[in-house]
PDB file of C-alpha atoms and ligand atoms in Angstrom:
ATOM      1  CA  UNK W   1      66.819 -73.112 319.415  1.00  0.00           C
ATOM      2  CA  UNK W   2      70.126 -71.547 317.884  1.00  0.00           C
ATOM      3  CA  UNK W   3      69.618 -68.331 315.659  1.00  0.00           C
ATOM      4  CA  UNK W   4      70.514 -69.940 312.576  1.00  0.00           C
ATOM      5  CA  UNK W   5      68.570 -72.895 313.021  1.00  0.00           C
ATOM      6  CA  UNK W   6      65.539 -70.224 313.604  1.00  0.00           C
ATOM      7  CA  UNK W   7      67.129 -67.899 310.662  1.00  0.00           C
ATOM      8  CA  UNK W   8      66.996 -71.448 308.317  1.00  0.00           C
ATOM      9  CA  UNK W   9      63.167 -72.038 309.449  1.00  0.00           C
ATOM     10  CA  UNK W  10      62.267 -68.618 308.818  1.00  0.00           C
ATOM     11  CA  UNK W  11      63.576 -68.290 305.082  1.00  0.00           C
ATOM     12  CA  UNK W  12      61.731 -71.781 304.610  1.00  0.00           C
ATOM     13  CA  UNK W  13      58.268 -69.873 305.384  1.00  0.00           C
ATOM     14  CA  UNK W  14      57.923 -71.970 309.049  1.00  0.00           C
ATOM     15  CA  UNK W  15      56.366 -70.056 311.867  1.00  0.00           C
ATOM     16  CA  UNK W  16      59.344 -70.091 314.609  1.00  0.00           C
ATOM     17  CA  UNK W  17      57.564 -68.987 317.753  1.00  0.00           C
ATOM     18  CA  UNK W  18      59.746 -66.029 319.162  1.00  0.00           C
ATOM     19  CA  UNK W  19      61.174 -66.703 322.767  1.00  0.00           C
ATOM     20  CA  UNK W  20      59.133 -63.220 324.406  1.00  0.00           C
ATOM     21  CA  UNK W  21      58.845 -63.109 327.868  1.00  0.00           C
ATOM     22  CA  UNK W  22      55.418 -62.789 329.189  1.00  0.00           C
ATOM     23  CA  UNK W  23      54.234 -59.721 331.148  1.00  0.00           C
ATOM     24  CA  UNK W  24      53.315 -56.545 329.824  1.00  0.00           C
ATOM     25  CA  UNK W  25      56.173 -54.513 327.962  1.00  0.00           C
ATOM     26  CA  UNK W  26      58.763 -57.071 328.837  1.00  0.00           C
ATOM     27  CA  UNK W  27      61.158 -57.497 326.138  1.00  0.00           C
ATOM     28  CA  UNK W  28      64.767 -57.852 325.517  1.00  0.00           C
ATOM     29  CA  UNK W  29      65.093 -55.247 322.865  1.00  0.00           C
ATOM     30  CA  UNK W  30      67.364 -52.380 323.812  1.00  0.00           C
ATOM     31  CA  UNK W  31      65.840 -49.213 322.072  1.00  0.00           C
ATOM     32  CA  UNK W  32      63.352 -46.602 323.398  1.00  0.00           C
ATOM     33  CA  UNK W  33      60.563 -48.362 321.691  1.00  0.00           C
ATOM     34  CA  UNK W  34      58.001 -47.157 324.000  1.00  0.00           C
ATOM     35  CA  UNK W  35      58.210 -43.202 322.627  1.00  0.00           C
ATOM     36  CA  UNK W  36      56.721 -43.770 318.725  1.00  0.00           C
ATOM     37  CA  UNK W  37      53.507 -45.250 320.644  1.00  0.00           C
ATOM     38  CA  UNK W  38      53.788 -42.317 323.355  1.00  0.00           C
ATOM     39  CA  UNK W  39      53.641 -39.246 320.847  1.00  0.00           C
ATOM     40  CA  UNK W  40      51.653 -41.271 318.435  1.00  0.00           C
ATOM     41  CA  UNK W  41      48.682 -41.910 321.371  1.00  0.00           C
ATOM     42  CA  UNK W  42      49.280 -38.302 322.696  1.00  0.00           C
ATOM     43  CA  UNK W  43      48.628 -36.912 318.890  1.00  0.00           C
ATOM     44  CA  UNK W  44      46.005 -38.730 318.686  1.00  0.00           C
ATOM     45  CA  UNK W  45      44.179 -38.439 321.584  1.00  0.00           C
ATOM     46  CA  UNK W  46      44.460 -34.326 321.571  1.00  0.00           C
ATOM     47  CA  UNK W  47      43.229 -34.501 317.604  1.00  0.00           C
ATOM     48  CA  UNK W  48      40.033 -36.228 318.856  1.00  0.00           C
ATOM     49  CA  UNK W  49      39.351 -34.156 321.812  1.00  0.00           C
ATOM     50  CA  UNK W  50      40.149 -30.488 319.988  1.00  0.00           C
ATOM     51  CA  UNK W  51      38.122 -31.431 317.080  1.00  0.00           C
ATOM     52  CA  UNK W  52      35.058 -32.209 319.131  1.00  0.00           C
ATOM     53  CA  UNK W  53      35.466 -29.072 321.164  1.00  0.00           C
ATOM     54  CA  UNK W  54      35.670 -27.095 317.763  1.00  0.00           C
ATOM     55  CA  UNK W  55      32.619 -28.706 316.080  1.00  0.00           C
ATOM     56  CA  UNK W  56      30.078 -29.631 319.502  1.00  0.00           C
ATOM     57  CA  UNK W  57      31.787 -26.374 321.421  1.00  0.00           C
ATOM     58  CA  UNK W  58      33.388 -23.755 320.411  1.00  0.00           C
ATOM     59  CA  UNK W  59      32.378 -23.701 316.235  1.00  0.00           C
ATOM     60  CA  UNK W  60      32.256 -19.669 316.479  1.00  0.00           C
ATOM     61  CA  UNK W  61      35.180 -18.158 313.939  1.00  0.00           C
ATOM     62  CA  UNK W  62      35.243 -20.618 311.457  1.00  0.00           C
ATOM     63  CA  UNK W  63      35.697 -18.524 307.973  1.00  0.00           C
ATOM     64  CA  UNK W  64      37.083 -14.814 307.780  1.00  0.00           C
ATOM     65  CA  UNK W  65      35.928 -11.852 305.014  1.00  0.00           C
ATOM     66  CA  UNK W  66      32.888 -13.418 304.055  1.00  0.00           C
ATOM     67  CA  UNK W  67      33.710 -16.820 303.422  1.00  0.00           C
ATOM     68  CA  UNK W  68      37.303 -15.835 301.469  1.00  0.00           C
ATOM     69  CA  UNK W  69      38.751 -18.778 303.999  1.00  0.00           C
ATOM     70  CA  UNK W  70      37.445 -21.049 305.624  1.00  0.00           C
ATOM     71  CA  UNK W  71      38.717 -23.485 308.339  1.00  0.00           C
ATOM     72  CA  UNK W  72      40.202 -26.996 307.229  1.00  0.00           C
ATOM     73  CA  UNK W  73      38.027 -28.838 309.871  1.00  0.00           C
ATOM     74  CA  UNK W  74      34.655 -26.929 308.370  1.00  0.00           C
ATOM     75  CA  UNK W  75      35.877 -27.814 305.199  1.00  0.00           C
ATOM     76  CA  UNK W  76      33.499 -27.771 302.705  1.00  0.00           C
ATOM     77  CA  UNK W  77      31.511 -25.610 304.112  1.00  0.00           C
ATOM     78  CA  UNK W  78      28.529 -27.302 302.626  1.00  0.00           C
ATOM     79  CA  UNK W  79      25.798 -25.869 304.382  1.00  0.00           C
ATOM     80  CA  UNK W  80      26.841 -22.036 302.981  1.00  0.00           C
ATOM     81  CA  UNK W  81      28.189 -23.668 299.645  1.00  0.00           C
ATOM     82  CA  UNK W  82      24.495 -25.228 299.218  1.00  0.00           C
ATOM     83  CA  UNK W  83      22.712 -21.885 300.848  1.00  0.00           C
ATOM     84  CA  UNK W  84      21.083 -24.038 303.222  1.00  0.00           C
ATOM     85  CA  UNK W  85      19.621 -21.465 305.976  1.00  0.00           C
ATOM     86  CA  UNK W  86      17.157 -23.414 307.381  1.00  0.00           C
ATOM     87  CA  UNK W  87      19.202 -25.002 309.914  1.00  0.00           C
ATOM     88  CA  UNK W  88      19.113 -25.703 313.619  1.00  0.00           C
ATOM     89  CA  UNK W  89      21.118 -23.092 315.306  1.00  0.00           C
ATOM     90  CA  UNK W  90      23.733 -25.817 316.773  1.00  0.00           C
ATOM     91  CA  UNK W  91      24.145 -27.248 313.598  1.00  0.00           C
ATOM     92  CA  UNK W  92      28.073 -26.897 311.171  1.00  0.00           C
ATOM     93  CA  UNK W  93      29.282 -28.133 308.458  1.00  0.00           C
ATOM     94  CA  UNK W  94      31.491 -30.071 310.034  1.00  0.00           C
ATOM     95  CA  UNK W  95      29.109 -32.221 312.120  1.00  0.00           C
ATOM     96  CA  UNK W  96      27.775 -33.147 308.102  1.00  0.00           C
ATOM     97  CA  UNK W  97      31.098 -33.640 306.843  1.00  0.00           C
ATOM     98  CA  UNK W  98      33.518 -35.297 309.239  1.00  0.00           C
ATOM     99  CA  UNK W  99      32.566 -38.741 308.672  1.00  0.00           C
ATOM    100  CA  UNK W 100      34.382 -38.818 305.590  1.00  0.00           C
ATOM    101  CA  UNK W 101      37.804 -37.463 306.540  1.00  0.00           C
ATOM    102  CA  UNK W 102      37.347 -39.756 310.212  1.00  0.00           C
ATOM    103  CA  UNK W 103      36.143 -42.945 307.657  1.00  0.00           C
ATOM    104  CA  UNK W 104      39.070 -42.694 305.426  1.00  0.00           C
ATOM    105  CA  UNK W 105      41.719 -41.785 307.878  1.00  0.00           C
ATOM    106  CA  UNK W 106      40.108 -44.285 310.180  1.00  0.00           C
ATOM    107  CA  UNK W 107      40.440 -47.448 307.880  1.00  0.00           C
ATOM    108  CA  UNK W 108      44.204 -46.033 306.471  1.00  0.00           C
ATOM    109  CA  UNK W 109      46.319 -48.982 306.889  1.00  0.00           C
ATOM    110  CA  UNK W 110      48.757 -47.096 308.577  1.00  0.00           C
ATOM    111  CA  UNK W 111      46.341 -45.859 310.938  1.00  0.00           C
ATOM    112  CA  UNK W 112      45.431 -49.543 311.262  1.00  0.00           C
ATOM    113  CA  UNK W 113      48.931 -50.680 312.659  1.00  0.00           C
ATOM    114  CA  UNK W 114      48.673 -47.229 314.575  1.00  0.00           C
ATOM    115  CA  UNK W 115      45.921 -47.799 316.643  1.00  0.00           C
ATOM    116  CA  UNK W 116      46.720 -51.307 316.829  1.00  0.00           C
ATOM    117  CA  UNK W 117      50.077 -50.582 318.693  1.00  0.00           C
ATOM    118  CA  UNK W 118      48.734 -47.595 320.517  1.00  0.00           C
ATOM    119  CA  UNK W 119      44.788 -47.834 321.826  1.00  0.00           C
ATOM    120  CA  UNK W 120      44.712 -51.901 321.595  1.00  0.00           C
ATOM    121  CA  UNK W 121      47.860 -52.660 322.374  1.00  0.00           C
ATOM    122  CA  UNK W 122      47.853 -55.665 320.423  1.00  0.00           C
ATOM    123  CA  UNK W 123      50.125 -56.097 319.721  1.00  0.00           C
ATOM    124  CA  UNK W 124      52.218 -53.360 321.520  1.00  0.00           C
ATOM    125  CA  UNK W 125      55.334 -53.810 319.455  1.00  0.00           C
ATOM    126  CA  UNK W 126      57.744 -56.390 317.786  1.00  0.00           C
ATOM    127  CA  UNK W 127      59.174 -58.291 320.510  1.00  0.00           C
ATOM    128  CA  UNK W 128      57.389 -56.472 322.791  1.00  0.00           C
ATOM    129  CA  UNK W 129      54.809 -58.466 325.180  1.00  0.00           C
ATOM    130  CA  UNK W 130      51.217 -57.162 325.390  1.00  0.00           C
ATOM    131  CA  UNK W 131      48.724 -57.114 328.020  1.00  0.00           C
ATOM    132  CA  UNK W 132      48.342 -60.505 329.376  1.00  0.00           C
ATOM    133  CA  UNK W 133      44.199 -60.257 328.575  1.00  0.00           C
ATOM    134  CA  UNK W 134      45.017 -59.627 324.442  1.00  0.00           C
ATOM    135  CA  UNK W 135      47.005 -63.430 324.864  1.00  0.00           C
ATOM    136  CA  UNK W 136      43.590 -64.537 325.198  1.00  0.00           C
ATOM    137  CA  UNK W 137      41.471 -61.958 322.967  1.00  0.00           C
ATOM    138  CA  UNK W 138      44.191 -62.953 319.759  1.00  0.00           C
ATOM    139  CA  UNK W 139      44.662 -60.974 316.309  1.00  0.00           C
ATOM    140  CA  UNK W 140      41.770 -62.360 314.119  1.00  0.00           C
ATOM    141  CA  UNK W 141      42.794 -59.908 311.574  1.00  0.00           C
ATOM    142  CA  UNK W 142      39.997 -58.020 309.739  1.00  0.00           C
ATOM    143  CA  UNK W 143      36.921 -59.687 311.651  1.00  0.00           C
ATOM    144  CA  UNK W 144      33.692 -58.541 313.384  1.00  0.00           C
ATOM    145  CA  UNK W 145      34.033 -54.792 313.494  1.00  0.00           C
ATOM    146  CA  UNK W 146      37.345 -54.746 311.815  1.00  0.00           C
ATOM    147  CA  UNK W 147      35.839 -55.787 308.606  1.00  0.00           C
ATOM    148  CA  UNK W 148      34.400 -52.018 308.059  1.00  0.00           C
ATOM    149  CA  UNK W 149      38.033 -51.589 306.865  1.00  0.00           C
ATOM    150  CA  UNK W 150      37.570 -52.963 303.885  1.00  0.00           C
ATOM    151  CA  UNK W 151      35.424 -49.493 302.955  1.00  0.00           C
ATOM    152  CA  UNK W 152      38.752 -47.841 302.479  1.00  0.00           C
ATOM    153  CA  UNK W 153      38.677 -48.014 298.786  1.00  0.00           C
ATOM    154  CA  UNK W 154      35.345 -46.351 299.069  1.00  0.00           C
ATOM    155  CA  UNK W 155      36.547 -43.875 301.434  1.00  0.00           C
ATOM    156  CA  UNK W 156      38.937 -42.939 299.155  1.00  0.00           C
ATOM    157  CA  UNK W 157      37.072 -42.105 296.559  1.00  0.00           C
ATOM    158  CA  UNK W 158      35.061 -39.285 299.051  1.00  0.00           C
ATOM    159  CA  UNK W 159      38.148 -38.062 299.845  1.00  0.00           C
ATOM    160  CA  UNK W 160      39.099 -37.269 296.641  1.00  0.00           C
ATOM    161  CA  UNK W 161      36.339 -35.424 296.125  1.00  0.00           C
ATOM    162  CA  UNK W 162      36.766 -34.092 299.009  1.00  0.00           C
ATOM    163  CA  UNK W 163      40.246 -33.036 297.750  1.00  0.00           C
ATOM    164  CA  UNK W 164      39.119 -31.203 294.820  1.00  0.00           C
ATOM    165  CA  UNK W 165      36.659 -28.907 296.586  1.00  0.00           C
ATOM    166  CA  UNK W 166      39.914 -27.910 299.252  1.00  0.00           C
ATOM    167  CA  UNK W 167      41.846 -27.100 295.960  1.00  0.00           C
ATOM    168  CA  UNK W 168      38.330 -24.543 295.134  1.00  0.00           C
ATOM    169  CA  UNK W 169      39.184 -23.662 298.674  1.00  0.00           C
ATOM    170  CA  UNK W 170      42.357 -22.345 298.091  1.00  0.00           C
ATOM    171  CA  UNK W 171      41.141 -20.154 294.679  1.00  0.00           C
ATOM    172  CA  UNK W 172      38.439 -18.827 296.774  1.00  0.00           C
ATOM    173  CA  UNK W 173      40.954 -17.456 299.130  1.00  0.00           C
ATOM    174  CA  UNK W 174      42.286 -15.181 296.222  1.00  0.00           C
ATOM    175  CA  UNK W 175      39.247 -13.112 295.783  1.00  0.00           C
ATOM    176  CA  UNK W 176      40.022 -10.373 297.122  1.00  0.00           C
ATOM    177  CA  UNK W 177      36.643  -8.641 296.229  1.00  0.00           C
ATOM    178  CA  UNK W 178      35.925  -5.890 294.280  1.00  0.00           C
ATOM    179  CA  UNK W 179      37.402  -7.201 291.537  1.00  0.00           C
ATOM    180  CA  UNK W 180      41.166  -7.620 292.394  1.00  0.00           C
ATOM    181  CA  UNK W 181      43.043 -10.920 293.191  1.00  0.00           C
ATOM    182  CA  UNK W 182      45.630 -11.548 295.176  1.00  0.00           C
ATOM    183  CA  UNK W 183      47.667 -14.062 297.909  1.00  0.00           C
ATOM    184  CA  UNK W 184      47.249 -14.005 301.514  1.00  0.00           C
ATOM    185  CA  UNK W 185      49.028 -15.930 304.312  1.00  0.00           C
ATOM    186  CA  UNK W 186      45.493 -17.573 304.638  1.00  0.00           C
ATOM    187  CA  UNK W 187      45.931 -18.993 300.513  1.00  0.00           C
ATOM    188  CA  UNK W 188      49.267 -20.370 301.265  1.00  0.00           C
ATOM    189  CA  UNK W 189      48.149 -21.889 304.280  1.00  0.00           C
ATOM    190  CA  UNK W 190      45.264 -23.640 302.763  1.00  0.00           C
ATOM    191  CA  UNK W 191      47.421 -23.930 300.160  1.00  0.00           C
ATOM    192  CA  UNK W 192      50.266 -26.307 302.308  1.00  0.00           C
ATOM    193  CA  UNK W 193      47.019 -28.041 303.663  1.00  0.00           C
ATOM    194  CA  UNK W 194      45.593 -28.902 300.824  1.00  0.00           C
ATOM    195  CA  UNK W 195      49.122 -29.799 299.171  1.00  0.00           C
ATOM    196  CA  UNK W 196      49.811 -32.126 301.878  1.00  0.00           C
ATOM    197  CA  UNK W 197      46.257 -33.692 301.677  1.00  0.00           C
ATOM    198  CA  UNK W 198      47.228 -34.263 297.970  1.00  0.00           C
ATOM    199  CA  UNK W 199      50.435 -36.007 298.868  1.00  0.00           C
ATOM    200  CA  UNK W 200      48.528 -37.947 301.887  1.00  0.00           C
ATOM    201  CA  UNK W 201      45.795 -39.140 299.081  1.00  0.00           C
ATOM    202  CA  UNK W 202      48.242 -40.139 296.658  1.00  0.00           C
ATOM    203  CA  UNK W 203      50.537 -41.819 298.856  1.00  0.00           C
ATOM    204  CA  UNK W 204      47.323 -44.498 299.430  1.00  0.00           C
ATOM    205  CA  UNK W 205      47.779 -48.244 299.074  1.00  0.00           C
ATOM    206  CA  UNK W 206      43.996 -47.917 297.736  1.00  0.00           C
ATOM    207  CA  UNK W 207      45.005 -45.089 295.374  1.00  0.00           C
ATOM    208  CA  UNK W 208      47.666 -47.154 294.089  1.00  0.00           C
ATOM    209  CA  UNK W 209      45.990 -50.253 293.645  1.00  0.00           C
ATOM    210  CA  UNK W 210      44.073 -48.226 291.256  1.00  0.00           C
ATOM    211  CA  UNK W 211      46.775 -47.641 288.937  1.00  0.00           C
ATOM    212  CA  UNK W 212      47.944 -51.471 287.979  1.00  0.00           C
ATOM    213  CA  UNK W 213      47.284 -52.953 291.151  1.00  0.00           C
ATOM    214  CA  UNK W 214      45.317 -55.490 289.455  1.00  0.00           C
ATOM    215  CA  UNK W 215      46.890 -56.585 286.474  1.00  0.00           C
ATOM    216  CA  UNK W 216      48.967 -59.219 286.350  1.00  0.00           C
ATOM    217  CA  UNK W 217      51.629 -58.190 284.478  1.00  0.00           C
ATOM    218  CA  UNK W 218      52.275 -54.857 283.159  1.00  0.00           C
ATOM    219  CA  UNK W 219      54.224 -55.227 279.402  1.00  0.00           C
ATOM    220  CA  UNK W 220      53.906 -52.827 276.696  1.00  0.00           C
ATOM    221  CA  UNK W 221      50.812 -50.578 275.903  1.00  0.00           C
ATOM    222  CA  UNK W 222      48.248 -49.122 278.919  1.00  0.00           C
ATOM    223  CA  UNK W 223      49.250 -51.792 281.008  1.00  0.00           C
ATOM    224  CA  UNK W 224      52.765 -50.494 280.447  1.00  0.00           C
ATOM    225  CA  UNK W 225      52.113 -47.060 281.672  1.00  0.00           C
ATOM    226  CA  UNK W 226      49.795 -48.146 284.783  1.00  0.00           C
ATOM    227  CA  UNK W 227      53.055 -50.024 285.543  1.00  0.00           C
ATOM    228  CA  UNK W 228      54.731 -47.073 285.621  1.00  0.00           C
ATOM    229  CA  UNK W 229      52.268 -45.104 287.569  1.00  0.00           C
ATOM    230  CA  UNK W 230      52.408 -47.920 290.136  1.00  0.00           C
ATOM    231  CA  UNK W 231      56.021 -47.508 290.548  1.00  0.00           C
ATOM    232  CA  UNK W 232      55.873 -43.845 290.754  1.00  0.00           C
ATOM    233  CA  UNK W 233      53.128 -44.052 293.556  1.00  0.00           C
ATOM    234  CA  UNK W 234      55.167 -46.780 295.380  1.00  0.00           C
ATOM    235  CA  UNK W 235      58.163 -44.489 295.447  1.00  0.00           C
ATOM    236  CA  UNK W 236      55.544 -42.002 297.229  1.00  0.00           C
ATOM    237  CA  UNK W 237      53.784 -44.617 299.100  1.00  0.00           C
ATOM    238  CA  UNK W 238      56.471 -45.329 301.511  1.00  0.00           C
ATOM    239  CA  UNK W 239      56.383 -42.003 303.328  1.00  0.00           C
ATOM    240  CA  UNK W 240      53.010 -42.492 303.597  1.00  0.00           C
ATOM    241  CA  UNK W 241      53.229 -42.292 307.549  1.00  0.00           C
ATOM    242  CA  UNK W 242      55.098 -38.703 306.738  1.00  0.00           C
ATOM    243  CA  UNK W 243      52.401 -37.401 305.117  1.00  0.00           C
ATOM    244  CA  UNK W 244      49.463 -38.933 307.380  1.00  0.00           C
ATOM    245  CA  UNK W 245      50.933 -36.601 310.042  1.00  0.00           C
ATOM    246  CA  UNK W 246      51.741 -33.892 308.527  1.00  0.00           C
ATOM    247  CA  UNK W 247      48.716 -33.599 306.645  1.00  0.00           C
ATOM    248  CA  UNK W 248      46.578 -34.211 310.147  1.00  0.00           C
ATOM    249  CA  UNK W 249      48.830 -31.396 311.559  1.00  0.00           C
ATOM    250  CA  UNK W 250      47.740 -28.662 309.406  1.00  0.00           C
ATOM    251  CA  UNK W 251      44.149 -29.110 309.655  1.00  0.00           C
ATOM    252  CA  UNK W 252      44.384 -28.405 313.232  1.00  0.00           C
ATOM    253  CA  UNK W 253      46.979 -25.309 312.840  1.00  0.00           C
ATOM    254  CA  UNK W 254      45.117 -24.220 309.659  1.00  0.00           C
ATOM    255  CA  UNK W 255      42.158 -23.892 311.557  1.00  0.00           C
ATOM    256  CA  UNK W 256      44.068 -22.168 314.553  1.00  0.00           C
ATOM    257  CA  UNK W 257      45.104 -19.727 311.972  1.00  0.00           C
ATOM    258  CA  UNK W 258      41.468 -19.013 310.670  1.00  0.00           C
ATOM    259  CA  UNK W 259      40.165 -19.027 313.991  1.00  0.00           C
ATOM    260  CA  UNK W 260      42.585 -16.276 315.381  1.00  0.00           C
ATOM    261  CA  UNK W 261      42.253 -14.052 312.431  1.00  0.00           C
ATOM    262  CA  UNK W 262      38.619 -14.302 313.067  1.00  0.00           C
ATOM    263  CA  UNK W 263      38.743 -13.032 316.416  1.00  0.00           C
ATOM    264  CA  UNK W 264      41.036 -10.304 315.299  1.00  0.00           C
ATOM    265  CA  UNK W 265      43.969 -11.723 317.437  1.00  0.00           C
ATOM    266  CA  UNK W 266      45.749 -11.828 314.375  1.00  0.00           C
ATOM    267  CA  UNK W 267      45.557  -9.943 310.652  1.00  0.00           C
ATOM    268  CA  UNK W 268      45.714 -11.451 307.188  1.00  0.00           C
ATOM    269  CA  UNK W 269      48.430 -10.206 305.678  1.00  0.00           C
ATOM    270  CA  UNK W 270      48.155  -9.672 301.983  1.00  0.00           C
ATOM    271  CA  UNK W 271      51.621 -10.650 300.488  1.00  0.00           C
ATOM    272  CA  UNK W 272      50.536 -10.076 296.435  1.00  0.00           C
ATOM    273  CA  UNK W 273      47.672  -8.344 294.592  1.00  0.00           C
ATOM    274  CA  UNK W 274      47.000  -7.817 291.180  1.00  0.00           C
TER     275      UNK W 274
HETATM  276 FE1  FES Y 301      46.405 -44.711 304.270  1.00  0.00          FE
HETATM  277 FE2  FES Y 301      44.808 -45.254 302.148  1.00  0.00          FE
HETATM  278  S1  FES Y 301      46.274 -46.514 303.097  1.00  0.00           S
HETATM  279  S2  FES Y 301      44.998 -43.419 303.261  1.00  0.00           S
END
């Protein structure tokens, strides 16, 4: 079939099969498209294998000066927050907590298309052919186990709340004790983690759907500034991979930090007191 014949079906809303060769990763395209799935698998895969080292492992050095900061991943520290001391010895706060971040992050639908092109390989890009067995498994879109997506809007409201306590986080880290306040490299790095969280949260299709994603039209009165607020978040919404990553990324070196300082392989340096 000639391009514009395909080009003229297309802009009529026809399916035009795509002439891909089978055979996995066979394509004509030209670009490196194998190295977004590379890092984005490697990320991935080294996220979910330090983070269950920290919490099932090694889950010694997680706060510093008596709670003053605490690590992203054991963040909230719920079981000191709610003075529970009656605990098993293995037991963290992170082994209560984690669900939440792992739910919401795990239903994003970014992470969606991510794990899609990554773990499944299905498919494993645009023009790109998959594994021959995924020809026969299909995309049934969000079916059987997939359908536990639809708890993102849920998720998102935990995470919000989830959110606000990593903002108390951050104040907590400028008690200084006895009295006096100040900043310490551990505030403004909880302080980046938590602002990137913010800009991760915000930068939600869920969160925006919130804000006028239901109305029909938006003309004149509240509807008028939900409209607004809609467009705002859009303008956010597409760096939304940005800020999945970067976000992700400073959990894991906030809690480096934390855990170093800890051990006393590094100091906290205070950089303002009043
Ligand atoms: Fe990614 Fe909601 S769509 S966090």
């Amino acid at each position: 079939m000639a391009n514009w014949d395909r080009e003229h079906l297309s802009s009529l809303g026809i399916n035009v099969k795509l002439p891909l060769r089978r055979g996995f990763g066979r394509t004509q395209r030209i670009d490196n498209w194998w190295t977004e799935p590379i890092w984005m698998a490697t990320a991935l895969t080294l996220a979910l294998v330090y983070t269950a080292l920290r919490v099932l492992v090694w889950d010694g050095g997680i706060h510093y000066d008596d709670h003053r900061v605490t690590s992203p991943i054991f963040s909230p520290d719920v079981l000191h927050m709610l003075h529970i001391t009656n605990h098993p010895g293995w037991m963290n706060s992170a082994m209560l907590i984690l669900w939440i971040p792992f739910g919401f992050r795990g239903t994003c639908y970014y992470m969606r298309r991510v794990y899609h092109r990554t773990f499944l390989q299905n498919p494993t890009g645009c023009m790109i052919a998959k594994p021959e067995l995924n020809y026969s498994v299909g995309y049934k879109g969000e079916r059987g186990l997939f359908i536990l997506n639809n708890i993102h809007r849920y998720m998102l409201y935990l995470a919000i709340i989830i959110l606000s306590i990593k903002f108390y986080d951050v104040v907590l880290t400028t008690d200084l004790g006895e009295g006096s306040r100040g900043v310490s490299i551990g505030t403004l790095i909880l302080g980046i983690e938590s602002f990137l969280l913010f800009m991760y949260v915000s930068s939600c299709h869920a969160f925006r759907h919130i804000f006028g994603g239901g109305m029909d039209r938006w003309r004149g009165g509240v509807s008028g500034v939900f409209g607004s607020l809609y467009r705002s978040i859009s303008r956010v919404n597409v760096h939304h991979s940005f800020w999945f990553w970067t976000s992700l990324a400073m959990v894991f070196l906030g809690d480096l930090f934390v855990w170093a300082v800890s051990e006393n392989i590094i100091g906290d340096q205070i950089l303002l007191e009043w």
